[in-house]
Amino acid sequence: MTTENRGSRRLRDVARRFASDTRGNIAMISAFVIPVLLLITFGGIDIHRASTVKANLQDALDAATLAAARSPYTKDTDITRVGLASLRANLAPYKDITLLTTRTSFVLDASTGAVVAEAKVNVTALVANIILPMVGRGTGDQIPVGAQSEVLRSNKRIEVALVIDNTGSMAGAKLTNTKTAAIDLIDRLEAADGRSIEPDAIKISLVPFSQTVRISAGGTNTVPSYMSDAATHTGGGAWHATSNKYSLFNTAVGRFTLFQQLGTTWGGCVEARARPYDIRDTTPTSGNQDTMVVPYFAPDEPDKGDYPKDNTWKNWQYEGNDYLDDGRPGNNSAFANTTARNTEWFARVRNVGRYVTRSGLNTDLGPNKGCNLQPLIRLTDDYNALRTGVNNMTATGNTNVPLGTMWGWHTLSPNAPFRDGRAYTSERLQKIIIIMTDGENVMSDTSSPSDGAYSGLGYIWQDRLGITSGSTSQRRTAMDNRFDHPTAGVEDMCGNMKDQDIEVYTVAVQVDGSAQTLLRRCATDDAHYFPVDSAAGIGAAFDRIAGAIENLRISR
């Protein structure tokens, strides 16, 4: 027998003795007063118990409503089924509470997107058990308690850009785990999209990147409106030592024209735009060629065997992209000293006349060398296409985080080149970019007159980074500064994105301290930065990001 039951029985016995006492006025007064006092006392206990039950019920109902709102259902019967199952489980520890299922409901408010819940329970009362039977009242002994809850299914429209490192260092477990994590994120956002009352509530883009970004599958020489075949675009025009010293060719020619002359097609990869448009969301316009997007075009390297005494030109480093005959003689006098060799090297590099039809060109040899990435997928709610794109990602090339991020931003933008994103000022809209990398920015420094390999930044001597030479470390610093400058007030890409209220998540997988600092600084705040120590941790980082994006809140 519980303490409460024993106490109740004793109090009833005392009340009966007082009520049966006929000895004088005290007995008469007691017969009237004591029941009132007991009623007040036990009524207070019942009020306290009802208050406690209401608090417990509210907590249980909030959790159940959240579960119902997170479900994929839109019909009230299905939502109620999920909500009731959760509520019953949440109330199971409270044995004195009886859930009134016929007076409990979970309803989707189509006008707001909120799941509105109401629950009623009965709780056993002390005053009904003790006092009322004593005075002969046969009323019930249950106190009704109710609660309400409302969970807002996110009515924000969300646009997410997945910017994922596909460089060579990602090969193996890191890329495998990244694919799994990215697909899980896509699955969760697809489910969240299905719960929304908004049409096209969530859209996602996918931007794999390395030293370049493949913005389309290519296979054509038709010039998109936002790209340039003009002779004056970056790397175009006629080279001249003083007036046009950063140009790649000795004759003004467009890159699509060169693809045509070679009998091949553009592979779909691009270079970064000229400064400052490499870090801005400026609409490309033909009136300002610096704003136009330039096709990736890896030049033919000088013939290796044209120096009789050294078939690698004094051991200069080659990138293995010698795919044309230079059409110039090789002899000792032409390479008599370093200055002469440098002059001859660039005479061959810049010679446009050698670009004639050549068979056997591909992403391992020719102007598209290094353009073997999975093409980006523009902003879409075709989740199957996104999953396929993730599964098709491959590891290749070096790291250019700014270029990958810029194209992630392009996919979210309402401006050309794509114009897929909603206007920045749209109500109930959140644009999100997730940047994942396992490496440091790289523009390689090699031992040849070109002073490095060709990439999405062209050659270092073309002044794409504000420097025309420098060590690998100096080049990395220049790339880092374009991405997120350590000095406040200096324009950079991350700052420009945040100025448009783009929420920035960064995931740093096994990178050095400098890269961690860079990526932490770029993130919206510390809660948006995820350092990962091993490939096994990639999934947990993406899981937390997915949870934050699909977050539902209890509104009332």
XYZ file of C-alpha atoms in Angstrom:
556
model
C 0.000 0.000 0.000
C 1.416 3.387 -0.943
C 2.087 6.144 1.539
C -0.530 8.246 -0.218
C -3.187 5.557 0.200
C -2.369 5.042 3.889
C -2.518 8.801 4.450
C -5.818 9.059 2.630
C -7.353 6.261 4.711
C -6.265 7.844 7.992
C -7.679 11.204 7.000
C -11.010 9.627 6.058
C -11.122 7.832 9.424
C -10.460 11.066 11.265
C -13.121 12.855 9.248
C -15.685 10.151 9.989
C -14.948 10.235 13.741
C -15.378 13.996 13.831
C -18.541 13.759 11.779
C -20.053 11.140 14.156
C -19.130 12.974 17.336
C -22.363 14.289 18.893
C -20.817 15.704 22.009
C -21.684 19.360 21.977
C -21.095 22.278 19.683
C -17.543 21.322 18.813
C -18.753 18.213 17.105
C -21.332 20.191 15.183
C -18.829 22.813 14.064
C -16.279 20.168 13.179
C -18.782 18.356 11.037
C -19.060 21.446 8.869
C -15.541 22.876 9.039
C -13.295 19.880 8.668
C -14.638 18.745 5.280
C -14.110 22.277 4.023
C -10.557 22.326 5.351
C -9.866 18.928 3.811
C -11.385 20.064 0.563
C -9.124 23.099 0.506
C -6.047 21.064 1.453
C -6.524 18.271 -1.027
C -7.813 20.653 -3.645
C -4.469 22.439 -3.399
C -2.662 19.152 -3.815
C -4.778 18.348 -6.855
C -4.083 21.757 -8.376
C -0.370 21.169 -7.904
C -0.635 17.677 -9.383
C -2.604 18.979 -12.367
C 0.003 21.681 -12.919
C 2.785 19.089 -12.875
C 0.851 16.845 -15.231
C 0.275 19.770 -17.594
C 4.011 20.517 -17.711
C 4.804 16.862 -18.409
C 2.066 16.704 -21.015
C 3.356 19.859 -22.700
C 6.880 18.450 -22.976
C 5.565 15.150 -24.314
C 3.268 16.887 -26.804
C 6.017 19.228 -28.041
C 8.241 16.232 -28.790
C 5.387 14.340 -30.459
C 4.444 17.342 -32.593
C 8.042 17.724 -33.670
C 8.090 14.041 -34.687
C 4.859 14.488 -36.619
C 6.215 17.583 -38.370
C 9.416 15.790 -39.343
C 7.428 12.972 -40.936
C 7.027 13.013 -44.728
C 3.217 13.017 -44.532
C 0.771 15.735 -45.511
C -2.553 14.005 -44.684
C -3.886 14.663 -41.185
C -4.670 10.983 -40.584
C -1.051 10.019 -41.252
C 0.351 12.947 -39.270
C -1.932 12.105 -36.344
C -0.870 8.465 -36.437
C 2.795 9.453 -36.133
C 2.051 12.044 -33.467
C -0.068 9.709 -31.335
C 2.531 6.944 -31.426
C 5.179 9.360 -30.216
C 2.896 10.911 -27.578
C 1.958 7.513 -26.129
C 5.635 6.604 -25.829
C 6.425 9.943 -24.212
C 3.607 9.553 -21.646
C 4.356 5.910 -20.808
C 6.362 6.732 -17.621
C 3.378 8.612 -16.111
C 1.050 5.851 -14.866
C -1.578 8.192 -13.408
C -2.213 9.916 -16.748
C -4.838 8.594 -19.144
C -4.536 9.858 -22.732
C -7.872 10.709 -24.338
C -7.122 9.743 -27.910
C -10.473 10.893 -29.232
C -9.690 14.395 -27.994
C -6.113 14.431 -29.296
C -5.236 15.579 -32.814
C -2.332 16.575 -35.053
C -3.364 18.763 -38.005
C -1.382 20.398 -40.804
C -2.315 24.036 -41.277
C -2.006 24.443 -45.042
C -1.886 28.230 -44.810
C 1.190 28.369 -42.566
C 2.857 24.989 -42.978
C 2.628 24.348 -39.230
C 1.593 21.090 -37.558
C -0.874 22.105 -34.835
C -1.488 19.603 -32.032
C -3.941 19.411 -29.153
C -4.004 16.708 -26.471
C -6.299 15.942 -23.544
C -5.538 13.615 -20.611
C -7.218 12.662 -17.338
C -5.324 12.568 -14.047
C -6.628 10.874 -10.901
C -7.726 13.412 -8.253
C -7.192 13.169 -4.482
C -10.118 15.361 -3.474
C -12.606 13.253 -5.420
C -11.259 10.049 -3.855
C -11.342 11.276 -0.266
C -13.820 14.080 0.317
C -16.630 13.550 -2.122
C -17.444 9.956 -1.162
C -17.443 11.040 2.490
C -20.217 13.560 1.880
C -22.117 11.229 -0.319
C -21.308 12.756 -3.720
C -20.769 10.096 -6.386
C -18.925 12.220 -8.908
C -15.975 11.034 -10.977
C -12.410 11.194 -9.687
C -10.620 12.431 -12.847
C -9.264 15.903 -13.561
C -8.992 16.799 -17.281
C -5.710 18.443 -18.374
C -4.981 19.772 -21.828
C -2.034 21.124 -23.831
C -1.384 22.574 -27.272
C 1.725 22.678 -29.431
C 2.695 23.977 -32.827
C 5.723 23.075 -34.906
C 6.460 25.111 -37.978
C 7.550 23.061 -40.906
C 10.139 25.321 -42.412
C 8.407 27.617 -44.856
C 11.671 29.089 -46.045
C 12.784 28.325 -49.539
C 16.326 27.047 -49.483
C 18.977 27.026 -52.203
C 22.075 24.967 -51.439
C 25.337 24.758 -53.381
C 27.487 21.700 -52.664
C 31.074 22.677 -53.561
C 33.141 19.500 -53.250
C 36.886 18.981 -53.633
C 37.609 16.422 -56.371
C 41.396 16.764 -56.416
C 43.805 13.844 -56.598
C 44.372 13.815 -52.841
C 40.705 12.930 -52.357
C 41.206 9.488 -53.910
C 40.248 6.526 -51.744
C 38.368 6.674 -48.460
C 37.954 10.453 -48.438
C 36.084 10.572 -51.727
C 34.122 7.426 -50.896
C 33.012 8.840 -47.550
C 32.282 12.223 -49.097
C 29.977 10.630 -51.664
C 28.095 8.755 -48.947
C 27.789 11.894 -46.819
C 26.697 14.104 -49.721
C 24.047 11.618 -50.838
C 22.729 11.368 -47.279
C 22.463 15.162 -47.148
C 20.611 15.182 -50.470
C 18.248 12.466 -49.188
C 17.452 14.424 -46.039
C 16.839 17.649 -47.901
C 14.628 15.816 -50.382
C 12.550 14.540 -47.459
C 12.371 18.066 -46.024
C 11.282 19.351 -49.422
C 8.475 16.783 -49.447
C 7.209 18.058 -46.099
C 7.021 21.655 -47.234
C 3.881 23.381 -48.454
C 6.045 25.594 -50.682
C 6.553 24.553 -54.320
C 10.254 23.994 -55.066
C 11.050 24.650 -51.410
C 14.568 23.225 -51.654
C 16.921 23.218 -54.605
C 20.506 21.991 -54.684
C 23.452 22.437 -57.028
C 26.589 20.306 -57.203
C 29.993 21.799 -58.040
C 32.932 19.355 -58.130
C 36.219 21.248 -58.449
C 39.967 20.738 -58.748
C 42.313 23.093 -60.630
C 39.316 23.997 -62.781
C 35.543 23.536 -62.845
C 33.690 21.759 -65.605
C 30.591 23.882 -66.003
C 29.074 21.721 -68.737
C 29.684 18.434 -70.515
C 31.179 20.389 -73.418
C 31.351 18.602 -76.747
C 30.507 21.737 -78.696
C 32.138 24.870 -80.048
C 28.958 26.909 -79.905
C 29.828 29.870 -77.724
C 27.473 30.363 -74.728
C 26.263 33.937 -74.301
C 28.281 34.428 -71.122
C 31.549 33.121 -72.614
C 34.011 34.754 -74.936
C 35.610 33.834 -78.220
C 36.851 37.393 -78.601
C 40.496 37.885 -79.475
C 40.908 40.279 -76.567
C 39.726 38.078 -73.716
C 42.056 36.983 -70.913
C 44.917 35.082 -72.499
C 43.895 36.321 -75.930
C 44.970 39.167 -78.104
C 48.382 39.485 -79.680
C 51.314 39.232 -77.296
C 53.667 42.198 -77.151
C 56.463 42.620 -74.612
C 55.242 46.024 -73.460
C 51.644 46.580 -74.521
C 50.214 43.067 -74.043
C 52.846 41.135 -72.114
C 50.397 38.811 -70.323
C 48.760 37.371 -73.430
C 49.222 33.732 -74.314
C 49.443 33.898 -78.127
C 51.304 35.957 -80.722
C 48.160 36.418 -82.823
C 44.751 37.593 -81.693
C 42.527 34.521 -81.713
C 39.614 33.186 -79.698
C 39.852 29.897 -77.865
C 36.731 28.391 -79.387
C 38.311 29.174 -82.754
C 41.413 27.224 -81.718
C 39.314 24.229 -80.658
C 37.717 24.381 -84.100
C 41.093 24.566 -85.859
C 42.268 21.496 -83.937
C 39.245 19.541 -85.089
C 38.094 19.018 -81.496
C 35.590 20.603 -79.116
C 35.640 22.462 -75.829
C 35.512 20.032 -72.917
C 33.372 22.249 -70.683
C 36.031 23.544 -68.244
C 36.763 27.192 -67.495
C 39.385 29.574 -66.194
C 38.819 32.119 -63.455
C 37.672 35.510 -64.669
C 40.074 38.443 -64.626
C 40.464 40.379 -61.383
C 38.359 41.694 -59.697
C 35.560 39.699 -61.310
C 37.119 36.435 -60.171
C 35.567 37.106 -56.747
C 32.438 39.018 -57.758
C 28.986 37.982 -58.898
C 29.045 40.469 -61.763
C 26.900 39.666 -64.813
C 29.098 38.877 -67.849
C 28.764 41.512 -70.571
C 30.525 41.536 -73.923
C 31.227 45.243 -73.514
C 33.674 44.385 -70.731
C 35.645 41.297 -71.704
C 37.094 40.974 -68.213
C 33.615 40.004 -66.999
C 33.247 37.243 -69.598
C 33.915 33.592 -68.818
C 36.980 32.175 -70.562
C 37.174 28.560 -71.756
C 39.919 26.377 -70.319
C 42.548 25.785 -73.001
C 45.768 23.942 -72.120
C 48.439 25.074 -74.641
C 50.707 22.722 -76.505
C 54.080 22.405 -74.782
C 57.265 22.894 -76.836
C 58.614 19.758 -78.506
C 60.893 17.881 -76.174
C 63.360 16.531 -78.726
C 64.393 19.725 -80.483
C 67.518 20.367 -78.428
C 70.077 17.843 -79.680
C 72.235 17.792 -76.570
C 69.365 17.467 -74.078
C 65.946 16.222 -75.158
C 64.299 17.886 -72.177
C 65.794 21.326 -72.784
C 68.309 21.371 -69.946
C 66.081 19.196 -67.763
C 63.167 21.566 -67.747
C 60.002 20.058 -66.311
C 57.261 19.077 -68.733
C 53.620 18.444 -67.966
C 53.286 15.798 -70.660
C 51.072 17.902 -72.919
C 53.138 18.072 -76.113
C 50.458 17.353 -78.679
C 51.542 19.394 -81.744
C 54.593 19.812 -83.946
C 56.082 23.214 -83.156
C 57.109 23.671 -86.797
C 60.457 25.178 -85.809
C 63.923 23.689 -86.290
C 65.924 22.344 -83.377
C 69.640 23.124 -83.389
C 72.431 24.008 -81.029
C 72.702 27.666 -81.994
C 69.028 28.313 -81.225
C 69.630 27.075 -77.676
C 73.099 28.476 -77.081
C 72.331 29.903 -73.638
C 69.511 30.261 -71.119
C 68.231 33.508 -72.594
C 68.136 31.996 -76.069
C 66.376 28.896 -74.809
C 63.740 30.984 -73.000
C 63.140 33.031 -76.123
C 62.772 29.897 -78.226
C 60.460 28.298 -75.654
C 57.956 31.149 -75.732
C 58.220 31.530 -79.500
C 56.873 27.998 -79.664
C 54.280 28.382 -76.878
C 52.793 31.510 -78.437
C 52.814 30.280 -82.016
C 49.142 30.086 -83.024
C 50.016 28.757 -86.486
C 50.756 25.279 -85.137
C 47.148 24.746 -84.015
C 45.924 22.600 -86.880
C 43.804 19.457 -87.008
C 45.122 16.774 -84.692
C 43.476 13.426 -83.920
C 43.608 11.541 -80.648
C 43.054 14.531 -78.360
C 41.323 13.889 -75.036
C 41.404 14.917 -71.376
C 44.893 13.415 -70.989
C 46.414 15.093 -74.045
C 45.429 18.305 -75.755
C 43.675 21.574 -74.866
C 41.261 19.747 -72.535
C 44.014 18.058 -70.523
C 42.903 18.031 -66.889
C 39.248 18.630 -67.778
C 38.058 15.198 -66.676
C 35.863 16.268 -63.786
C 32.217 15.442 -63.289
C 30.306 18.434 -64.751
C 28.550 20.669 -62.279
C 24.795 20.349 -61.867
C 22.872 23.585 -61.832
C 20.336 24.423 -59.134
C 17.631 21.760 -59.289
C 15.195 19.628 -57.333
C 16.000 16.598 -59.496
C 17.461 14.690 -56.574
C 18.151 11.559 -58.613
C 20.345 13.563 -60.981
C 22.196 15.023 -57.998
C 22.821 11.584 -56.515
C 24.078 10.333 -59.871
C 26.380 13.337 -60.162
C 27.833 12.683 -56.717
C 28.406 9.011 -57.509
C 30.214 9.956 -60.742
C 32.745 12.246 -59.033
C 36.400 11.317 -59.562
C 39.654 12.458 -57.960
C 41.998 14.409 -60.252
C 44.179 17.518 -60.371
C 45.245 20.207 -57.903
C 43.236 22.450 -55.571
C 41.654 25.790 -56.470
C 39.083 26.477 -53.756
C 38.295 30.038 -54.928
C 37.375 28.899 -58.443
C 35.173 26.065 -57.143
C 33.488 28.383 -54.659
C 32.889 31.073 -57.276
C 30.982 28.611 -59.439
C 29.048 27.432 -56.404
C 28.052 31.059 -55.944
C 27.180 31.361 -59.645
C 24.739 28.446 -59.276
C 22.929 30.288 -56.457
C 22.946 33.669 -58.153
C 20.011 35.379 -59.875
C 22.587 36.831 -62.283
C 24.171 35.317 -65.380
C 25.807 33.033 -66.295
C 22.961 30.784 -65.081
C 20.306 33.037 -63.498
C 18.900 29.994 -61.649
C 18.766 31.467 -58.149
C 15.939 33.584 -56.820
C 16.580 37.273 -56.188
C 18.758 37.921 -53.163
C 16.024 40.055 -51.600
C 13.293 37.402 -51.887
C 11.240 36.874 -48.748
C 11.638 33.641 -46.791
C 14.700 32.651 -48.826
C 18.001 31.302 -47.549
C 20.962 30.698 -49.844
C 23.570 28.294 -48.477
C 26.971 27.248 -49.784
C 28.828 24.227 -48.377
C 32.558 24.188 -49.212
C 34.397 20.934 -48.570
C 38.130 20.507 -49.234
C 40.961 18.283 -48.088
C 43.836 20.418 -49.347
C 45.531 23.745 -49.645
C 45.267 26.048 -52.638
C 47.871 25.110 -55.241
C 49.336 26.812 -58.291
C 52.401 24.731 -58.936
C 55.901 26.113 -59.396
C 57.873 24.076 -61.952
C 61.317 24.313 -63.526
C 60.474 25.563 -67.001
C 60.136 29.013 -68.591
C 56.360 28.717 -68.121
C 57.157 28.652 -64.379
C 54.386 26.205 -63.612
C 51.671 24.045 -65.041
C 48.625 25.411 -66.819
C 45.455 25.517 -64.668
C 42.224 27.434 -64.254
C 44.438 30.434 -63.486
C 46.376 30.107 -66.721
C 50.130 30.519 -66.120
C 51.546 32.512 -63.218
C 53.251 34.986 -65.582
C 49.823 36.019 -66.913
C 49.281 38.011 -63.705
C 45.974 36.425 -62.793
C 46.754 36.594 -59.056
C 48.423 39.974 -58.938
C 51.872 38.346 -59.074
C 53.800 37.145 -62.114
C 56.191 34.762 -60.336
C 56.919 33.418 -56.887
C 57.322 30.256 -54.863
C 54.529 27.735 -54.373
C 53.962 29.240 -50.919
C 53.651 32.771 -52.313
C 51.198 31.598 -54.940
C 49.138 29.840 -52.310
C 49.001 33.010 -50.219
C 47.805 34.994 -53.233
C 45.046 32.431 -53.884
C 44.079 32.367 -50.206
C 43.805 36.147 -50.149
C 41.425 36.186 -53.092
C 39.282 33.692 -51.182
C 39.333 35.318 -47.735
C 41.849 38.041 -46.917
C 43.151 38.169 -43.333
C 42.940 41.972 -43.282
C 39.533 43.390 -42.500
C 38.176 45.698 -45.165
C 40.059 44.078 -48.058
C 37.658 42.717 -50.659
C 37.518 38.936 -50.890
C 35.145 36.250 -52.155
C 33.856 35.062 -48.781
C 33.063 38.599 -47.709
C 31.256 39.301 -50.967
C 29.088 36.193 -50.544
C 28.212 37.096 -46.967
C 27.274 40.587 -48.127
C 24.533 38.877 -50.132
C 23.374 37.013 -46.984
C 24.674 33.692 -48.256
C 25.178 31.312 -45.348
C 28.637 29.723 -45.627
C 29.558 26.290 -44.233
C 33.132 25.022 -44.558
C 34.413 21.485 -44.011
C 38.203 21.161 -43.649
C 39.394 17.571 -43.992
C 42.925 16.930 -42.721
C 44.265 20.308 -43.848
C 47.157 22.215 -42.301
C 46.817 25.026 -39.793
C 46.819 27.818 -42.365
C 44.000 26.220 -44.345
C 42.027 25.657 -41.137
C 42.348 29.345 -40.276
C 41.300 30.318 -43.799
C 38.232 28.084 -43.851
C 37.183 29.029 -40.324
C 37.401 32.704 -41.290
C 35.297 32.144 -44.407
C 32.502 30.342 -42.560
C 29.535 32.376 -41.367
C 30.636 31.717 -37.768
C 32.408 29.032 -35.757
C 29.253 26.903 -35.707
C 29.441 26.768 -39.524
C 33.044 25.524 -39.569
C 33.757 21.776 -39.356
C 37.364 20.597 -38.952
C 37.662 16.891 -39.763
C 40.676 14.862 -38.628
C 40.062 11.734 -40.699
C 38.075 10.449 -43.638
C 35.763 8.733 -41.172
C 34.653 12.103 -39.809
C 33.310 13.482 -43.084
C 29.907 11.874 -42.641
C 29.402 13.357 -39.169
C 30.192 16.862 -40.451
C 27.716 16.598 -43.318
C 25.129 15.085 -40.973
C 25.318 18.088 -38.653
C 25.064 20.477 -41.588
C 22.038 18.611 -42.949
C 20.409 18.787 -39.532
C 20.993 22.528 -39.340
C 19.537 23.105 -42.801
C 16.412 21.045 -42.231
C 15.978 22.406 -38.727
C 12.422 22.714 -37.477
C 11.563 24.848 -34.500
C 8.789 24.788 -31.937
C 7.041 28.073 -32.543
C 4.400 27.971 -29.819
